[in-house]
CSV table of C-alpha atoms in Angstrom, one decimal:
chain,number,residue,atom,x,y,z
A,1,MET,CA,0.0,0.0,0.0
A,2,ALA,CA,1.4,3.4,-1.0
A,3,THR,CA,2.1,5.9,1.7
A,4,ARG,CA,1.1,9.5,1.4
A,5,ARG,CA,4.8,10.3,0.8
A,6,ASP,CA,4.9,7.8,-2.1
A,7,GLU,CA,1.8,9.4,-3.5
A,8,ARG,CA,3.3,12.9,-3.3
A,9,THR,CA,6.5,11.6,-4.9
A,10,GLN,CA,4.6,10.1,-7.8
A,11,GLU,CA,2.5,13.2,-8.2
A,12,SER,CA,5.6,15.4,-8.3
A,13,ARG,CA,7.2,13.1,-11.0
A,14,ARG,CA,4.0,13.2,-13.0
A,15,LEU,CA,3.8,17.0,-12.9
A,16,LEU,CA,7.5,17.4,-13.8
A,17,VAL,CA,7.1,14.9,-16.8
A,18,THR,CA,4.0,16.7,-18.0
A,19,ALA,CA,5.6,20.2,-17.7
A,20,ALA,CA,8.8,19.0,-19.4
A,21,ALA,CA,6.9,17.4,-22.3
A,22,GLU,CA,5.0,20.6,-22.9
A,23,LEU,CA,8.1,22.8,-22.8
A,24,PHE,CA,10.2,20.5,-24.9
A,25,ALA,CA,7.4,20.5,-27.5
A,26,GLU,CA,7.1,24.3,-27.3
A,27,GLN,CA,10.8,25.4,-27.3
A,28,GLY,CA,12.9,22.3,-27.6
A,29,TYR,CA,15.2,20.4,-25.3
A,30,ARG,CA,18.2,22.7,-25.3
A,31,ARG,CA,16.2,25.9,-24.7
A,32,THR,CA,14.3,24.5,-21.8
A,33,SER,CA,15.8,25.0,-18.4
A,34,PHE,CA,15.1,23.4,-15.0
A,35,ILE,CA,13.7,26.8,-13.9
A,36,ASP,CA,11.2,26.7,-16.8
A,37,ILE,CA,10.1,23.2,-16.0
A,38,ALA,CA,9.9,23.8,-12.2
A,39,ASP,CA,7.8,27.0,-12.8
A,40,ARG,CA,5.4,25.2,-15.2
A,41,ALA,CA,5.1,22.3,-12.8
A,42,GLY,CA,4.8,24.4,-9.7
A,43,ILE,CA,7.5,22.4,-8.0
A,44,SER,CA,11.0,23.2,-6.7
A,45,ARG,CA,13.7,22.9,-9.4
A,46,GLY,CA,15.8,20.9,-6.9
A,47,SER,CA,13.3,18.1,-7.2
A,48,ILE,CA,14.2,17.5,-10.8
A,49,PRO,CA,17.7,16.1,-10.2
A,50,TRP,CA,16.3,14.3,-7.2
A,51,HIS,CA,13.7,12.5,-9.3
A,52,PHE,CA,15.6,12.1,-12.6
A,53,GLY,CA,19.3,12.6,-12.0
A,54,ASN,CA,19.7,15.2,-14.7
A,55,LYS,CA,18.0,16.8,-17.7
A,56,LEU,CA,18.6,13.7,-19.9
A,57,GLY,CA,17.1,11.5,-17.2
A,58,LEU,CA,14.0,13.8,-17.3
A,59,LEU,CA,13.9,13.6,-21.2
A,60,GLU,CA,14.1,9.8,-21.0
A,61,ALA,CA,11.1,9.8,-18.5
A,62,VAL,CA,9.2,12.1,-20.8
A,63,LEU,CA,9.8,9.9,-23.9
A,64,ASP,CA,9.1,6.7,-22.0
A,65,ASP,CA,5.8,8.2,-20.8
A,66,ARG,CA,4.7,9.5,-24.1
A,67,VAL,CA,5.8,6.4,-26.1
A,68,GLN,CA,3.8,4.2,-23.8
A,69,ALA,CA,0.7,6.4,-24.3
A,70,VAL,CA,1.1,6.2,-28.1
A,71,LEU,CA,1.7,2.5,-28.1
A,72,HIS,CA,-1.3,2.0,-25.9
A,73,GLY,CA,-3.3,3.8,-28.6
A,74,PHE,CA,-1.9,1.5,-31.3
A,75,ASP,CA,-2.8,-1.5,-29.3
A,76,ARG,CA,-6.4,-0.5,-28.6
A,77,PRO,CA,-8.9,-2.5,-30.5
A,78,SER,CA,-10.4,-0.5,-33.4
A,79,ASP,CA,-12.7,-1.1,-36.3
A,80,ASP,CA,-10.2,0.9,-38.3
A,81,PRO,CA,-6.5,0.3,-37.6
A,82,PHE,CA,-5.6,3.1,-40.0
A,83,ASP,CA,-7.3,5.5,-37.7
A,84,ARG,CA,-4.8,4.5,-34.9
A,85,VAL,CA,-1.9,5.5,-37.2
A,86,MET,CA,-3.3,8.7,-38.7
A,87,GLY,CA,-4.8,9.8,-35.4
A,88,PHE,CA,-1.2,10.2,-34.2
A,89,VAL,CA,-0.8,13.2,-36.5
A,90,ARG,CA,-3.3,15.2,-34.5
A,91,LEU,CA,-2.0,14.2,-31.0
A,92,PRO,CA,-0.1,16.8,-29.0
A,93,VAL,CA,2.6,14.3,-28.5
A,94,ALA,CA,3.4,14.4,-32.2
A,95,ARG,CA,4.5,18.0,-31.8
A,96,LEU,CA,6.9,16.9,-29.0
A,97,PHE,CA,8.4,14.3,-31.3
A,98,ILE,CA,8.8,16.7,-34.2
A,99,THR,CA,10.4,19.4,-32.0
A,100,LEU,CA,12.9,16.9,-30.6
A,101,LEU,CA,13.6,15.5,-34.0
A,102,ALA,CA,15.1,18.9,-35.1
A,103,GLU,CA,17.7,18.6,-32.3
A,104,ALA,CA,18.2,14.8,-32.5
A,105,VAL,CA,19.4,14.9,-36.2
A,106,GLU,CA,22.5,16.9,-35.2
A,107,GLU,CA,25.4,14.5,-34.9
A,108,ASP,CA,26.6,15.8,-31.5
A,109,SER,CA,23.0,16.1,-30.1
A,110,PRO,CA,22.7,14.9,-26.4
A,111,ILE,CA,19.3,13.5,-27.2
A,112,ARG,CA,20.2,11.6,-30.4
A,113,GLU,CA,20.4,8.2,-28.7
A,114,HIS,CA,17.1,8.8,-26.8
A,115,TYR,CA,15.3,9.8,-30.0
A,116,ALA,CA,16.6,6.7,-31.8
A,117,ARG,CA,15.1,4.5,-29.1
A,118,LEU,CA,11.8,6.5,-29.5
A,119,HIS,CA,11.7,5.6,-33.2
A,120,ALA,CA,12.6,2.0,-32.5
A,121,ALA,CA,9.7,1.8,-30.0
A,122,LEU,CA,7.2,3.3,-32.5
A,123,ARG,CA,8.4,0.9,-35.3
A,124,GLU,CA,8.1,-2.1,-32.9
A,125,GLY,CA,4.6,-1.0,-31.8
A,126,LEU,CA,3.4,-0.7,-35.4
A,127,GLY,CA,5.1,-3.9,-36.4
A,128,ARG,CA,3.0,-5.9,-34.0
A,129,HIS,CA,0.0,-5.1,-36.2
A,130,ILE,CA,1.4,-6.4,-39.5
A,131,PRO,CA,0.6,-10.0,-40.0
A,132,GLU,CA,2.9,-12.3,-41.8
A,133,GLY,CA,2.1,-12.3,-45.5
A,134,ALA,CA,0.3,-9.0,-45.5
A,135,LEU,CA,2.9,-7.0,-47.3
A,136,PRO,CA,3.7,-7.3,-51.1
A,137,PRO,CA,6.6,-9.5,-52.1
A,138,GLY,CA,9.9,-8.0,-51.4
A,139,VAL,CA,8.6,-5.5,-48.8
A,140,GLY,CA,9.7,-6.5,-45.3
A,141,ALA,CA,7.9,-5.5,-42.2
A,142,GLU,CA,10.9,-3.6,-40.9
A,143,ALA,CA,11.2,-1.4,-44.0
A,144,PHE,CA,7.5,-0.9,-44.0
A,145,THR,CA,7.3,0.3,-40.4
A,146,VAL,CA,10.3,2.7,-41.1
A,147,LEU,CA,8.4,4.1,-44.1
A,148,LEU,CA,5.1,4.4,-42.1
A,149,VAL,CA,6.7,6.2,-39.1
A,150,GLY,CA,8.5,8.5,-41.5
A,151,ALA,CA,5.3,9.3,-43.4
A,152,VAL,CA,3.3,10.1,-40.3
A,153,ILE,CA,6.1,12.2,-38.8
A,154,GLY,CA,6.6,14.0,-42.2
A,155,VAL,CA,2.9,14.7,-42.6
A,156,HIS,CA,2.7,16.1,-39.1
A,157,ALA,CA,5.8,18.3,-39.6
A,158,GLN,CA,4.3,19.7,-42.8
A,159,TRP,CA,1.0,20.3,-41.1
A,160,ARG,CA,2.6,22.1,-38.2
A,161,VAL,CA,4.6,24.4,-40.5
A,162,ALA,CA,1.9,25.2,-43.0
A,163,PRO,CA,-1.5,24.0,-41.7
A,164,GLU,CA,-3.3,25.9,-44.4
A,165,ALA,CA,-1.4,24.0,-47.1
A,166,VAL,CA,-1.9,20.5,-45.8
A,167,ASP,CA,-5.3,19.0,-46.0
A,168,LEU,CA,-5.0,16.2,-43.4
A,169,GLU,CA,-8.2,14.5,-44.6
A,170,ALA,CA,-6.9,14.3,-48.2
A,171,VAL,CA,-3.4,13.2,-47.1
A,172,GLY,CA,-5.0,10.6,-44.8
A,173,GLY,CA,-7.1,9.4,-47.7
A,174,ALA,CA,-4.1,9.1,-49.9
A,175,LEU,CA,-2.1,7.3,-47.3
A,176,ARG,CA,-5.0,5.0,-46.5
A,177,ALA,CA,-5.3,4.1,-50.2
A,178,LEU,CA,-1.6,3.2,-50.4
A,179,LEU,CA,-1.7,1.2,-47.2
A,180,GLU,CA,-4.9,-0.6,-48.0
A,181,GLY,CA,-3.2,-1.7,-51.3
A,182,THR,CA,-0.7,-3.6,-49.2
A,183,SER,CA,-3.5,-5.0,-46.9
A,184,ALA,CA,-1.1,-4.6,-44.0
A,185,LEU,CA,-3.3,-2.5,-41.9
A,186,ARG,CA,-6.6,-3.5,-43.3
A,187,ASP,CA,-6.1,-7.2,-42.4
A,188,GLY,CA,-3.9,-6.5,-39.4
A,189,ASP,CA,-6.5,-7.1,-36.7
A,190,GLU,CA,-7.8,-10.3,-38.3
A,191,ALA,CA,-4.6,-12.2,-37.8
């Protein structure tokens, strides 16, 4: 049974992870300080290293938390598995992933390794829904999930930069037509 102290500790962690996720999405990892996070969370900045060790530890907690939420969404039963994938574009967490991507692609980025694990988790989560034999000959599940994650992240990035120029419904329809041609997502829940 959790004590009151344990409950306060968990609540503090949750508030810090939420505040950091919002700030990392708004201004990036490098431009976000402990002071920014503590102010947003309403918690002492000294509690950040106590809970997470350092800023990278906090980033890892943020990514773990958000990836689990996304994967949970992928794993929920749905009449339309495609909606699980395209629905990601509209989620606030997608903005976080895009903002961090801009920093992660730099060769000396402190978050590069963490971001690589994020993509691996997303590919693995999607890969669980591709039944054997659903892809066209010569297209492996690994390559397909890389392509699908890249497409969704790319669509989200374009939509964030120029929402007036990106019709998400039309893009979703085009991606759906391409994916249904492979039967990977259409038949994914029947396996």
